[in-house]
JSON list of N, CA and C in Angstrom, two decimals:
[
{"chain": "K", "resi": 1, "resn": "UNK", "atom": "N", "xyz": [-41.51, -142.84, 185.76]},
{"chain": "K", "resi": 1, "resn": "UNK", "atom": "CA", "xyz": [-41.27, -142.20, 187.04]},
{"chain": "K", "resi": 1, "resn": "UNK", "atom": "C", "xyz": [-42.30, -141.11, 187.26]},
{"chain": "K", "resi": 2, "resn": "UNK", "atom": "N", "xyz": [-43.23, -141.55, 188.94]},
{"chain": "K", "resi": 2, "resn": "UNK", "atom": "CA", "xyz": [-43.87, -140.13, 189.30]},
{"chain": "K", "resi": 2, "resn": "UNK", "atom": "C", "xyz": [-43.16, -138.93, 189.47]},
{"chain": "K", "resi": 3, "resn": "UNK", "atom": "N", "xyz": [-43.00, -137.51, 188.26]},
{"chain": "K", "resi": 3, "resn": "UNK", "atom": "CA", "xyz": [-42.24, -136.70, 189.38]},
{"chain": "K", "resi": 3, "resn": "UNK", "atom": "C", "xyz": [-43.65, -135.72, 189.50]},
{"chain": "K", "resi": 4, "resn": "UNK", "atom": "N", "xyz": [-45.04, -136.16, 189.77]},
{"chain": "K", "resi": 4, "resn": "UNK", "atom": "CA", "xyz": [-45.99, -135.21, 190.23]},
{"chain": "K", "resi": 4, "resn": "UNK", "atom": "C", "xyz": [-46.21, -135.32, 191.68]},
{"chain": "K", "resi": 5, "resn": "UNK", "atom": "N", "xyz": [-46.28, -136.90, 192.01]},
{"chain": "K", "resi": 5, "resn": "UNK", "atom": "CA", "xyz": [-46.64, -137.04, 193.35]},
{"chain": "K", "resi": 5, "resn": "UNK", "atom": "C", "xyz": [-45.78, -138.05, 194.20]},
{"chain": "K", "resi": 6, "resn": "UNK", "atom": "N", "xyz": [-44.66, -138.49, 193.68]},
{"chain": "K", "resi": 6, "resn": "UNK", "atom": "CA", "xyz": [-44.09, -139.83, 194.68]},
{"chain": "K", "resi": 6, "resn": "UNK", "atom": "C", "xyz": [-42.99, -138.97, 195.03]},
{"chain": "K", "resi": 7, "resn": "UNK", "atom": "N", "xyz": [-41.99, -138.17, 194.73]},
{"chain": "K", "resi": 7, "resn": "UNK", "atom": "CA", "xyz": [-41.16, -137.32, 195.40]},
{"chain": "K", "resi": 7, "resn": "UNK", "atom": "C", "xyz": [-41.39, -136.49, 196.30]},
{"chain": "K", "resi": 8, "resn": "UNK", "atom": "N", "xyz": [-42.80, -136.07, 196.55]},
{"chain": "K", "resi": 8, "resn": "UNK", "atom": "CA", "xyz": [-43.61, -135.31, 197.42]},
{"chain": "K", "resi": 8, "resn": "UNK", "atom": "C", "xyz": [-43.67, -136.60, 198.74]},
{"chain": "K", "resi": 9, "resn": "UNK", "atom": "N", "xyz": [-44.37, -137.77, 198.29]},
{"chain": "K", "resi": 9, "resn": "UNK", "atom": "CA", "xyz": [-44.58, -138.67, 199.45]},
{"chain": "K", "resi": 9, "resn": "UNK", "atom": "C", "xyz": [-43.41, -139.75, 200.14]},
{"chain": "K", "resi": 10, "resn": "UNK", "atom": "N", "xyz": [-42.28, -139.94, 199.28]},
{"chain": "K", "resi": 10, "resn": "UNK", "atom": "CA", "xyz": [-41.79, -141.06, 199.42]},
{"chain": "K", "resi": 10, "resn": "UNK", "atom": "C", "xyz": [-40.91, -141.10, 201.00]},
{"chain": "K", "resi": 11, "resn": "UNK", "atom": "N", "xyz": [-40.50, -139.60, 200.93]},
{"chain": "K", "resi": 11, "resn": "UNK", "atom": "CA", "xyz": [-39.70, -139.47, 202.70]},
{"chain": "K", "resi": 11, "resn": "UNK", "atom": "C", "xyz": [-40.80, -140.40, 203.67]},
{"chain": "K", "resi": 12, "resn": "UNK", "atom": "N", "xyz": [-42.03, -140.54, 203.24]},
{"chain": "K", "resi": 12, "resn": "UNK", "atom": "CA", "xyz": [-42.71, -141.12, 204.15]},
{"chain": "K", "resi": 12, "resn": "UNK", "atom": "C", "xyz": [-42.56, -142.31, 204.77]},
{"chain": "K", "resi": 13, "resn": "UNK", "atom": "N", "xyz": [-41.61, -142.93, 203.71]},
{"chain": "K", "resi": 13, "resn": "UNK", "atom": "CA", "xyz": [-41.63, -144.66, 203.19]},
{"chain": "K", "resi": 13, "resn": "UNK", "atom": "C", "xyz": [-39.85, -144.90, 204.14]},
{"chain": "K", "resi": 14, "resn": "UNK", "atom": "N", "xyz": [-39.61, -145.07, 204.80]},
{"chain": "K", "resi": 14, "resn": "UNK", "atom": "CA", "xyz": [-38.36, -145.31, 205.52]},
{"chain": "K", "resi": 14, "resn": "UNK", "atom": "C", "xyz": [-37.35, -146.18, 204.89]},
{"chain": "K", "resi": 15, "resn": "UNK", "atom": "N", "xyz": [-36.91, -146.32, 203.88]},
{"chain": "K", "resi": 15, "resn": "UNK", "atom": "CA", "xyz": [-35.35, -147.01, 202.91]},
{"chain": "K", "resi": 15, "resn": "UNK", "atom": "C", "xyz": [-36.50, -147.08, 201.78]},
{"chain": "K", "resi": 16, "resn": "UNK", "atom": "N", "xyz": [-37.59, -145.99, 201.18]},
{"chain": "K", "resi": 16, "resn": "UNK", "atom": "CA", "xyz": [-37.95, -146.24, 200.02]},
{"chain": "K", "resi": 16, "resn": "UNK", "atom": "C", "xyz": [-37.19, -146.63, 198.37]},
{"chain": "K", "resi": 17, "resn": "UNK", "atom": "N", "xyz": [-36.03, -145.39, 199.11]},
{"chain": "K", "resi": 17, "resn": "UNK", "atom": "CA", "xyz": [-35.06, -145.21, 197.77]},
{"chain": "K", "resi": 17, "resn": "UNK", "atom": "C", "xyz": [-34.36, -146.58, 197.45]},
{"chain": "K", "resi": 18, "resn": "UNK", "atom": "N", "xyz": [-33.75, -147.39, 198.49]},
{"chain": "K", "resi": 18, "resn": "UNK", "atom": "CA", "xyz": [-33.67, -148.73, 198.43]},
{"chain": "K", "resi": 18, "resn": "UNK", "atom": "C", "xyz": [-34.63, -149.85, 197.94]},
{"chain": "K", "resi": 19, "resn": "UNK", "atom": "N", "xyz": [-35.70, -149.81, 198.47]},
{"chain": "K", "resi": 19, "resn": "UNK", "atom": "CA", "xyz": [-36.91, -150.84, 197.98]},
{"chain": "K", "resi": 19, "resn": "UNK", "atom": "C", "xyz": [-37.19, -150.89, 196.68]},
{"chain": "K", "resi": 20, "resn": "UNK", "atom": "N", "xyz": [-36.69, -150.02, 196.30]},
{"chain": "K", "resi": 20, "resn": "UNK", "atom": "CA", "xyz": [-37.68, -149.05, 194.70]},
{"chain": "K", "resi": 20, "resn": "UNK", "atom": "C", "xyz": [-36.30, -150.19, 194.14]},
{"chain": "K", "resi": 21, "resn": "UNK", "atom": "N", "xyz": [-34.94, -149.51, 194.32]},
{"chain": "K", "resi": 21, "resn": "UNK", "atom": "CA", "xyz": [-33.77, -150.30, 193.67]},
{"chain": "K", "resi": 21, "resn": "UNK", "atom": "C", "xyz": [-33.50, -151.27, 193.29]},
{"chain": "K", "resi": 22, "resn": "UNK", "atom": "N", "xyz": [-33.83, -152.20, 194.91]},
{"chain": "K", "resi": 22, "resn": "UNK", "atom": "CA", "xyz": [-33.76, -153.44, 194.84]},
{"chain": "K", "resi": 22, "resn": "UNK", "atom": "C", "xyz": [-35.06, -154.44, 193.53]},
{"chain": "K", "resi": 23, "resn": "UNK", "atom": "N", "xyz": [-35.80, -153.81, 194.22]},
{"chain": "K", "resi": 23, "resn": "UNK", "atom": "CA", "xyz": [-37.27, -154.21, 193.03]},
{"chain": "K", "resi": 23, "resn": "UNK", "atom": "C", "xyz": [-36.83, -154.31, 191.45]},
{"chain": "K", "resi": 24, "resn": "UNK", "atom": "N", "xyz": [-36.53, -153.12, 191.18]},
{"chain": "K", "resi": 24, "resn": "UNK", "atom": "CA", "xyz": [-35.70, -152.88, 189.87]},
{"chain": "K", "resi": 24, "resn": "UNK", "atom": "C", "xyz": [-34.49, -153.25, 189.32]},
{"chain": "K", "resi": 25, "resn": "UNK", "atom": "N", "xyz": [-33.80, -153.71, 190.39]},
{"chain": "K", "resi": 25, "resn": "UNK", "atom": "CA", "xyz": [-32.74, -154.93, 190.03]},
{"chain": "K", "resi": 25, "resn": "UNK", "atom": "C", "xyz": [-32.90, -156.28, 189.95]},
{"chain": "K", "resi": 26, "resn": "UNK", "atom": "N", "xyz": [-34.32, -156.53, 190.66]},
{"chain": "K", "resi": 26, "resn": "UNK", "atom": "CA", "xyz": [-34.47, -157.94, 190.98]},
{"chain": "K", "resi": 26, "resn": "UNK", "atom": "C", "xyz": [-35.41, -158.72, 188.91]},
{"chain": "K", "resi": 27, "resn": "UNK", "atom": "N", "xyz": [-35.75, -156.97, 188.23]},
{"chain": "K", "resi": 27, "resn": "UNK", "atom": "CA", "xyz": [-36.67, -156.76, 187.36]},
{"chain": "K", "resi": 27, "resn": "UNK", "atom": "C", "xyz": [-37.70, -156.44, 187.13]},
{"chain": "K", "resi": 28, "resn": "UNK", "atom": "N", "xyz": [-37.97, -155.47, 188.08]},
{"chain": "K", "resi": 28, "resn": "UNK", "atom": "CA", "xyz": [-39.81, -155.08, 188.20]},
{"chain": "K", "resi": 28, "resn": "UNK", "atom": "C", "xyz": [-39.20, -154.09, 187.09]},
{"chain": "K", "resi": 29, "resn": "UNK", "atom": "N", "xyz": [-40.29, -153.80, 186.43]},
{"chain": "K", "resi": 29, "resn": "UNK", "atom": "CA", "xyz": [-40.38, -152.63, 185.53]},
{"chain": "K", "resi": 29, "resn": "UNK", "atom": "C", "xyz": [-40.48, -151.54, 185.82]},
{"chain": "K", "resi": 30, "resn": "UNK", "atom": "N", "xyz": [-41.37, -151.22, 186.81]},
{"chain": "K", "resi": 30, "resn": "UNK", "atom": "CA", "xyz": [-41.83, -150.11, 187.56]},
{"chain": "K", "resi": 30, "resn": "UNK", "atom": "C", "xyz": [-42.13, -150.26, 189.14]},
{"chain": "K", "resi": 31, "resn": "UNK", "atom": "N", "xyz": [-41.88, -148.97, 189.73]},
{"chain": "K", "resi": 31, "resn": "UNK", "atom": "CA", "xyz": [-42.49, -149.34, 191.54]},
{"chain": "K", "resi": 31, "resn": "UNK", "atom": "C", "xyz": [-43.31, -147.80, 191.51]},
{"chain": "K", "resi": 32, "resn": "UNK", "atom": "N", "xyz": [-44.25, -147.96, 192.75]},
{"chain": "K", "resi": 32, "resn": "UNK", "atom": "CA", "xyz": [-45.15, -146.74, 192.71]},
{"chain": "K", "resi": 32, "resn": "UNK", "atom": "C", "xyz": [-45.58, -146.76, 194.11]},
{"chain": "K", "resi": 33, "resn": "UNK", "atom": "N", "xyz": [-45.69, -145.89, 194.74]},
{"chain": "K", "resi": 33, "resn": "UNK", "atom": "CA", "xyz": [-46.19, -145.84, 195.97]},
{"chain": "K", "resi": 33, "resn": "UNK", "atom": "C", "xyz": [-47.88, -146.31, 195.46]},
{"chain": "K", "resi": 34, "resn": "UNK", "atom": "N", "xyz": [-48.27, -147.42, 196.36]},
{"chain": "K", "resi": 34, "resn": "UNK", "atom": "CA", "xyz": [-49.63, -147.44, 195.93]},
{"chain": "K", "resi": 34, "resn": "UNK", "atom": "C", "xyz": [-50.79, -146.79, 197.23]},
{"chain": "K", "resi": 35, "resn": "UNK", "atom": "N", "xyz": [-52.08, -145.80, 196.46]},
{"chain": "K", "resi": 35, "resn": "UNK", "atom": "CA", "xyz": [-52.46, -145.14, 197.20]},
{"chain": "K", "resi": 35, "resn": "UNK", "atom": "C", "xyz": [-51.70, -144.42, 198.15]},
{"chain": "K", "resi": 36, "resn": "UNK", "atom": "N", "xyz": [-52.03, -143.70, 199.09]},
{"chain": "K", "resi": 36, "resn": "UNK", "atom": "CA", "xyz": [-51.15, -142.41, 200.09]},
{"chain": "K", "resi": 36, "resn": "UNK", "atom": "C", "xyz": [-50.09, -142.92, 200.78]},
{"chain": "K", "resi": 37, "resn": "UNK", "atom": "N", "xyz": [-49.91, -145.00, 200.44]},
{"chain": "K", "resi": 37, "resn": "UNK", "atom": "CA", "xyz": [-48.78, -145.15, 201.33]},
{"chain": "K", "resi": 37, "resn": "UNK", "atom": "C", "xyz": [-49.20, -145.66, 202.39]},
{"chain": "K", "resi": 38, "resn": "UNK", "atom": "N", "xyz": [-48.68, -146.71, 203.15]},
{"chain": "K", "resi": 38, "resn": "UNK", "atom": "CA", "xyz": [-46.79, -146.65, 203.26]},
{"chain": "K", "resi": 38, "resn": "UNK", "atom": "C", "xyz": [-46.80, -148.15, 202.03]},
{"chain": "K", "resi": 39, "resn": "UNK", "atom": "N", "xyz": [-47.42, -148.29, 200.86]},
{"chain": "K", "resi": 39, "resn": "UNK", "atom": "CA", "xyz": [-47.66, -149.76, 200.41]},
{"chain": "K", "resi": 39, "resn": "UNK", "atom": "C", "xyz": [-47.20, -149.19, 198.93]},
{"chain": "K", "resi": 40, "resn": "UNK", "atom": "N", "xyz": [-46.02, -149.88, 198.53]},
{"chain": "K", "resi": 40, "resn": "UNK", "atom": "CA", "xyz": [-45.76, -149.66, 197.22]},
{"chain": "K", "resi": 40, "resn": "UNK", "atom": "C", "xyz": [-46.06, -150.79, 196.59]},
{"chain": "K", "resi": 41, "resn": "UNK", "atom": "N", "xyz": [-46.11, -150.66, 195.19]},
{"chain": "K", "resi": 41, "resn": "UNK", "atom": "CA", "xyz": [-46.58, -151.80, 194.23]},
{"chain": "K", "resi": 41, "resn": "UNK", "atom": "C", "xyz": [-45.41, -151.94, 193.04]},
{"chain": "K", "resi": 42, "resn": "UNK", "atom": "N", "xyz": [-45.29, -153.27, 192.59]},
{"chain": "K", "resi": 42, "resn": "UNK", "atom": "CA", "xyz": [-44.13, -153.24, 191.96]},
{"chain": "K", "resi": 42, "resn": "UNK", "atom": "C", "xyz": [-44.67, -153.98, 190.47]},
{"chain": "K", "resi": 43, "resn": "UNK", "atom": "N", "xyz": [-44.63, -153.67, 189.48]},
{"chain": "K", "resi": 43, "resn": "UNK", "atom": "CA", "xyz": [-45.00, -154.39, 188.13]},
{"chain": "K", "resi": 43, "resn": "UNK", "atom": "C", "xyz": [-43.55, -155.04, 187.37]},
{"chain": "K", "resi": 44, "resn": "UNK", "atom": "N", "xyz": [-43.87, -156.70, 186.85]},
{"chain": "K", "resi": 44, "resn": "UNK", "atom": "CA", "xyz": [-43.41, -156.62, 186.52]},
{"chain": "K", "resi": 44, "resn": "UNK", "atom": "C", "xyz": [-43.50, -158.06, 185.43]},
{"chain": "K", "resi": 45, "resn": "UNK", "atom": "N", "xyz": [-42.60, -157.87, 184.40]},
{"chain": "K", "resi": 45, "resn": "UNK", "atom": "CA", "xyz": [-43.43, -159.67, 183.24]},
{"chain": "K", "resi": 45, "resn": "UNK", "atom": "C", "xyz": [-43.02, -161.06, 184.07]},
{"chain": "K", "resi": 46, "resn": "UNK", "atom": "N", "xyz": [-42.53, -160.80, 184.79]},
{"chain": "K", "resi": 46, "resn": "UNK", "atom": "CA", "xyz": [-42.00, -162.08, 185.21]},
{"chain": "K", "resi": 46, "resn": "UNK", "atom": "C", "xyz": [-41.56, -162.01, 186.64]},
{"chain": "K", "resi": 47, "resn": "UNK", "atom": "N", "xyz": [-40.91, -163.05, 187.48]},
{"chain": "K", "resi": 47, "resn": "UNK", "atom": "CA", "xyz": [-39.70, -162.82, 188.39]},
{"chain": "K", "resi": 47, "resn": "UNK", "atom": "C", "xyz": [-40.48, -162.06, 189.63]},
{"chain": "K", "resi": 48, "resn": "UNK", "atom": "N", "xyz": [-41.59, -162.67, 189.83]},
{"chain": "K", "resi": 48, "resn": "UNK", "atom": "CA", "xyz": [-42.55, -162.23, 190.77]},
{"chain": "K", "resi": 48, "resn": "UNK", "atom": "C", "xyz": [-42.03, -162.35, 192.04]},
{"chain": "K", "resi": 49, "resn": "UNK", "atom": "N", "xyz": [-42.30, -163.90, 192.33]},
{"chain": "K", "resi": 49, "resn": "UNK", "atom": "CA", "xyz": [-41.33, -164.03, 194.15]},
{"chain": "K", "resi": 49, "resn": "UNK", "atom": "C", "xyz": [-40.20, -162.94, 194.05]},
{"chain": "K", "resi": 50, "resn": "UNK", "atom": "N", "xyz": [-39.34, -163.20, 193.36]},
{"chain": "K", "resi": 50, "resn": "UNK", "atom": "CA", "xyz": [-37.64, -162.87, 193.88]},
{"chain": "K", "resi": 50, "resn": "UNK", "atom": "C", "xyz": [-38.01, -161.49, 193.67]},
{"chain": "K", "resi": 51, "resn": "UNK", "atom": "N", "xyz": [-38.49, -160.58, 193.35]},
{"chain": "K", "resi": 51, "resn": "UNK", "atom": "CA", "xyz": [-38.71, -159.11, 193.30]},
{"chain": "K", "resi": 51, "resn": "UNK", "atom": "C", "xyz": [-39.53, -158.92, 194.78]},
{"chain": "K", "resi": 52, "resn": "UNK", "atom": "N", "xyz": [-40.42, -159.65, 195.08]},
{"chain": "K", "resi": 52, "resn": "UNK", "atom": "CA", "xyz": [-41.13, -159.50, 196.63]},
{"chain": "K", "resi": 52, "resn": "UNK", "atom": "C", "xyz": [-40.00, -159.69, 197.43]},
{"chain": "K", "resi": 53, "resn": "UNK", "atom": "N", "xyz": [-39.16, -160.60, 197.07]},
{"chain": "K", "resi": 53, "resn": "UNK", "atom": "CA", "xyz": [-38.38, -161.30, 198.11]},
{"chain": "K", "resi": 53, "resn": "UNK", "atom": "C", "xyz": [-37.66, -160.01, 198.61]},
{"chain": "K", "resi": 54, "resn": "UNK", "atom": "N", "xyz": [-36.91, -159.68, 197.20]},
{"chain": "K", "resi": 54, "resn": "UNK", "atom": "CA", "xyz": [-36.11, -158.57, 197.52]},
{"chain": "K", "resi": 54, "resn": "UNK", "atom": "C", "xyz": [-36.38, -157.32, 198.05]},
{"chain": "K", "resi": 55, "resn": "UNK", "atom": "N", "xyz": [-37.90, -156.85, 197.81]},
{"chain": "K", "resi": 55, "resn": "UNK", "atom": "CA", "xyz": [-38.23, -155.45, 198.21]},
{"chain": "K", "resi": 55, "resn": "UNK", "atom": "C", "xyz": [-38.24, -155.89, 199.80]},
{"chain": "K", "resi": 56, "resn": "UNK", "atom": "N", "xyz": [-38.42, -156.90, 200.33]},
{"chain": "K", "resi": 56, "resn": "UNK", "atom": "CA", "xyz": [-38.76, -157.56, 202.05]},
{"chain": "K", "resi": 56, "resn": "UNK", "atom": "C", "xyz": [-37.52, -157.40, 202.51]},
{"chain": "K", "resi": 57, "resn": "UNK", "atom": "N", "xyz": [-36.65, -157.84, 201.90]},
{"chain": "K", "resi": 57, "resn": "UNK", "atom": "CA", "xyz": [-34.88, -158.08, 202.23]},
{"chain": "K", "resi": 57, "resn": "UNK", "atom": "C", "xyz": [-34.63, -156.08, 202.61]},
{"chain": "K", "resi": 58, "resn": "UNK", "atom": "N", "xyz": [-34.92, -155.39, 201.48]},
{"chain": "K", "resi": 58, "resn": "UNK", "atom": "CA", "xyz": [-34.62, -154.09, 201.53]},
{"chain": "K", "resi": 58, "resn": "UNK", "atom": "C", "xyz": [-34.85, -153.24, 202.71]},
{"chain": "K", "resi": 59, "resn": "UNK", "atom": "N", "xyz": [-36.21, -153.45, 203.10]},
{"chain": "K", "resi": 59, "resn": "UNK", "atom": "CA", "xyz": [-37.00, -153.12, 204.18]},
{"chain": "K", "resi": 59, "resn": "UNK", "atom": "C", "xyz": [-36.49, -153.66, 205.39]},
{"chain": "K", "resi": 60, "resn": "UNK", "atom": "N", "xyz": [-36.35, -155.13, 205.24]},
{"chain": "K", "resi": 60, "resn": "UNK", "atom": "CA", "xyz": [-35.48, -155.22, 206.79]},
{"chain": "K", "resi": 60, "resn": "UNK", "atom": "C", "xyz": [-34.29, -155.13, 206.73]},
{"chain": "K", "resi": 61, "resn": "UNK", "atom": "N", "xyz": [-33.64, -153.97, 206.12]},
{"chain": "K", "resi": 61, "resn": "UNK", "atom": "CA", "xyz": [-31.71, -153.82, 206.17]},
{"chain": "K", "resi": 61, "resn": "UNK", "atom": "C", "xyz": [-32.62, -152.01, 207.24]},
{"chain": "K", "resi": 62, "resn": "UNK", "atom": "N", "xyz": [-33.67, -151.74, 206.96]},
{"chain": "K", "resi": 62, "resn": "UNK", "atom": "CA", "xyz": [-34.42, -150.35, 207.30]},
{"chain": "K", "resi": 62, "resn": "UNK", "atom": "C", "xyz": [-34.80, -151.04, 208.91]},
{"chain": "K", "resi": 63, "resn": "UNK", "atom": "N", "xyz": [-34.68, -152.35, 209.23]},
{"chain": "K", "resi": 63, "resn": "UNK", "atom": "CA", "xyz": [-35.62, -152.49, 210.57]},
{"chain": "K", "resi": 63, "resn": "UNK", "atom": "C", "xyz": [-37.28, -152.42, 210.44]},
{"chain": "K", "resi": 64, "resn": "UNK", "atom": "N", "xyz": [-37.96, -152.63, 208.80]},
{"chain": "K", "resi": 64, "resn": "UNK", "atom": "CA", "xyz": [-39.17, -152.90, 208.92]},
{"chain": "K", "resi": 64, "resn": "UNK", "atom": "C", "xyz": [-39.44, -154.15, 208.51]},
{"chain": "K", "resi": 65, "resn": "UNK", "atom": "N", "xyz": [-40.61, -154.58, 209.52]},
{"chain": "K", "resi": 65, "resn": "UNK", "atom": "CA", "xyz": [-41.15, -155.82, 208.48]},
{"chain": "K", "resi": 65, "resn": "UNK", "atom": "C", "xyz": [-42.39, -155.65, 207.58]},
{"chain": "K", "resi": 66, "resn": "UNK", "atom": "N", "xyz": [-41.78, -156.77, 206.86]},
{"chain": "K", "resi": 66, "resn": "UNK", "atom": "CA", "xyz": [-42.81, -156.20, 205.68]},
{"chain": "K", "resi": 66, "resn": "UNK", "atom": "C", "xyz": [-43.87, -157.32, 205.27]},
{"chain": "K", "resi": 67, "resn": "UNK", "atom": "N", "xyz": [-44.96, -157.50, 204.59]},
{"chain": "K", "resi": 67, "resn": "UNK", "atom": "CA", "xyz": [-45.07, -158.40, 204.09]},
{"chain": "K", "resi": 67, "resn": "UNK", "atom": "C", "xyz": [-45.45, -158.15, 202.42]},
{"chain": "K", "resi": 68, "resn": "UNK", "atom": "N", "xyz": [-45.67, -159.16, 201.85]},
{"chain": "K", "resi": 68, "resn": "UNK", "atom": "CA", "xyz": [-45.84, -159.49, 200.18]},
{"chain": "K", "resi": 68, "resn": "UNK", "atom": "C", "xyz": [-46.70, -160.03, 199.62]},
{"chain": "K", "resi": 69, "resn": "UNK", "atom": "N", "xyz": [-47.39, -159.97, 198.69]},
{"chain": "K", "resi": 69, "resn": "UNK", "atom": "CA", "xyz": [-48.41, -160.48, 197.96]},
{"chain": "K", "resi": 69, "resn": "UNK", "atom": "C", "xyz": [-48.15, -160.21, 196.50]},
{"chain": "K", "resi": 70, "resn": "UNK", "atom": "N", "xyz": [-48.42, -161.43, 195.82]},
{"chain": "K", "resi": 70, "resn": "UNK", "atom": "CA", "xyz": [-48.06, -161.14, 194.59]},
{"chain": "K", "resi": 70, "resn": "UNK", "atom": "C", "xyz": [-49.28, -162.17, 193.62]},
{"chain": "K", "resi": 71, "resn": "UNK", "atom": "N", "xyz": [-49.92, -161.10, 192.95]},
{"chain": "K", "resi": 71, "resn": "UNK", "atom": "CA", "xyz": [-51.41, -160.96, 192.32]},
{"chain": "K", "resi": 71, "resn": "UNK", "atom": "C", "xyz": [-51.36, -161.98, 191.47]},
{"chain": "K", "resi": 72, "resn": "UNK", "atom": "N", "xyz": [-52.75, -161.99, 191.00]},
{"chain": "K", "resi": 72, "resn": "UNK", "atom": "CA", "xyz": [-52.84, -162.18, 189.57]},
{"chain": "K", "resi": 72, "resn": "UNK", "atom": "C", "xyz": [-53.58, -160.71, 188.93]},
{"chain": "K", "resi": 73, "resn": "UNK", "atom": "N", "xyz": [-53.50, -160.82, 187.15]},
{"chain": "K", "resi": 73, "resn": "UNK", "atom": "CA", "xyz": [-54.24, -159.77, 187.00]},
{"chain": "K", "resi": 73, "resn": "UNK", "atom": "C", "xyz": [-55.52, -160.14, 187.15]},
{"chain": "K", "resi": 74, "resn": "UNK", "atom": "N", "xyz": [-56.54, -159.29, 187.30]},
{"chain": "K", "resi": 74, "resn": "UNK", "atom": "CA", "xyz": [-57.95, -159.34, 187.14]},
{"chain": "K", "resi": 74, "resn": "UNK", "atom": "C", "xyz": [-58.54, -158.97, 186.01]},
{"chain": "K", "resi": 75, "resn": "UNK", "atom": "N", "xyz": [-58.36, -159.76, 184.69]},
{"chain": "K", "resi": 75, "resn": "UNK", "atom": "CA", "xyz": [-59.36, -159.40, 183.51]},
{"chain": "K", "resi": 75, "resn": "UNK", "atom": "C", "xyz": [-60.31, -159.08, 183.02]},
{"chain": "K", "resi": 76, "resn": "UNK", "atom": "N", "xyz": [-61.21, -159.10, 183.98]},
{"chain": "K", "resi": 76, "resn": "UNK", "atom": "CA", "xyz": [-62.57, -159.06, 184.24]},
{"chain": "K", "resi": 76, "resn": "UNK", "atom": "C", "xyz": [-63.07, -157.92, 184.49]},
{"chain": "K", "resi": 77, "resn": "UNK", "atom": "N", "xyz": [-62.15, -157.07, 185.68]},
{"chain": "K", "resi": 77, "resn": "UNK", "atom": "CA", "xyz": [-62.28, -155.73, 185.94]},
{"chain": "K", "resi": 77, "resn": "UNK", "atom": "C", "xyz": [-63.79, -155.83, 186.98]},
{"chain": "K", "resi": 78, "resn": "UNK", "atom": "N", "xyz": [-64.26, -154.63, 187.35]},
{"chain": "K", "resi": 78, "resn": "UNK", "atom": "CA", "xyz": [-65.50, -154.72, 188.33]},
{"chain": "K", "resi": 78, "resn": "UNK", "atom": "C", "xyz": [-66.45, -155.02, 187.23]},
{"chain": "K", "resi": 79, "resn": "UNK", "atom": "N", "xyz": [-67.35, -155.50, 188.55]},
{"chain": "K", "resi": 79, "resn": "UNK", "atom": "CA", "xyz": [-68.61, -156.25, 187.42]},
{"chain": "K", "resi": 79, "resn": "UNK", "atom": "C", "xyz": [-69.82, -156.05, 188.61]},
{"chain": "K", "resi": 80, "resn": "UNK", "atom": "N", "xyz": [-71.15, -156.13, 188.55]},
{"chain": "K", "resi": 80, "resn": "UNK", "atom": "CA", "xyz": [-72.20, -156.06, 189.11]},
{"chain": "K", "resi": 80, "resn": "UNK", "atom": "C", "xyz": [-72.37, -157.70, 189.59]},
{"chain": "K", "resi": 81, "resn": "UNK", "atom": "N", "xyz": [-72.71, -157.72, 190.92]},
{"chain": "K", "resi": 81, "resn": "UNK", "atom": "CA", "xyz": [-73.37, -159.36, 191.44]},
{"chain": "K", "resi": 81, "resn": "UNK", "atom": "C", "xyz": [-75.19, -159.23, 191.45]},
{"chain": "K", "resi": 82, "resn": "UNK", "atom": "N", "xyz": [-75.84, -159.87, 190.56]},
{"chain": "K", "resi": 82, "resn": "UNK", "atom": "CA", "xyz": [-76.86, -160.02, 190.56]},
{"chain": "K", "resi": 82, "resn": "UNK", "atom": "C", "xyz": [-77.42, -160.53, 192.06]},
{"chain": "K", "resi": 83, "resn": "UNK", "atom": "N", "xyz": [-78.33, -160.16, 192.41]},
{"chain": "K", "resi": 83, "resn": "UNK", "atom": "CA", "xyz": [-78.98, -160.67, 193.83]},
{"chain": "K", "resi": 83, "resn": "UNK", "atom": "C", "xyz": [-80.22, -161.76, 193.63]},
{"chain": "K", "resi": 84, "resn": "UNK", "atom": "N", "xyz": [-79.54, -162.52, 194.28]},
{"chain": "K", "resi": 84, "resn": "UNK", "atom": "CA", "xyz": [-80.75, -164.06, 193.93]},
{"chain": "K", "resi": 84, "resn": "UNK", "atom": "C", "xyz": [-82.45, -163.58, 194.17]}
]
């Protein structure tokens, strides 16, 4: 848990306290406001859809729509593109 900077921002986030819940019931490990917001990010080993599903469900009990994306990791990390 952020308590340096997400209790400062989260009033921002309209049924955050819900989204965060639902996520964490559905099994995310963690949720985080990502960057200044309004876009949280949810980690988690498994149970990818149904954790999106649910943070979307949360948001529209709030009257927002939302949408979802759910990654892969990037192993690779940044890398330089050589120029032909």
């Amino acid at each position: 848990d952020d308590r340096l900077h997400q209790p400062y921002r989260k009033h921002r986030i309209k049924g955050y306290d819900d989204v965060v819940s639902a996520a964490k019931e559905a099994g995310a490990s963690a949720v985080a406001i990502s960057g200044s917001g309004p876009t949280l990010i949810a980690f988690a080993p498994d149970r990818h859809k149904a954790i999106a599903h649910e943070m979307r469900q949360a948001f529209a009990v709030h009257e927002i729509n939302s949408r979802a994306w759910v990654l892969e990791i990037d192993r690779l990390g940044a890398r330089r593109i050589q120029e032909p």
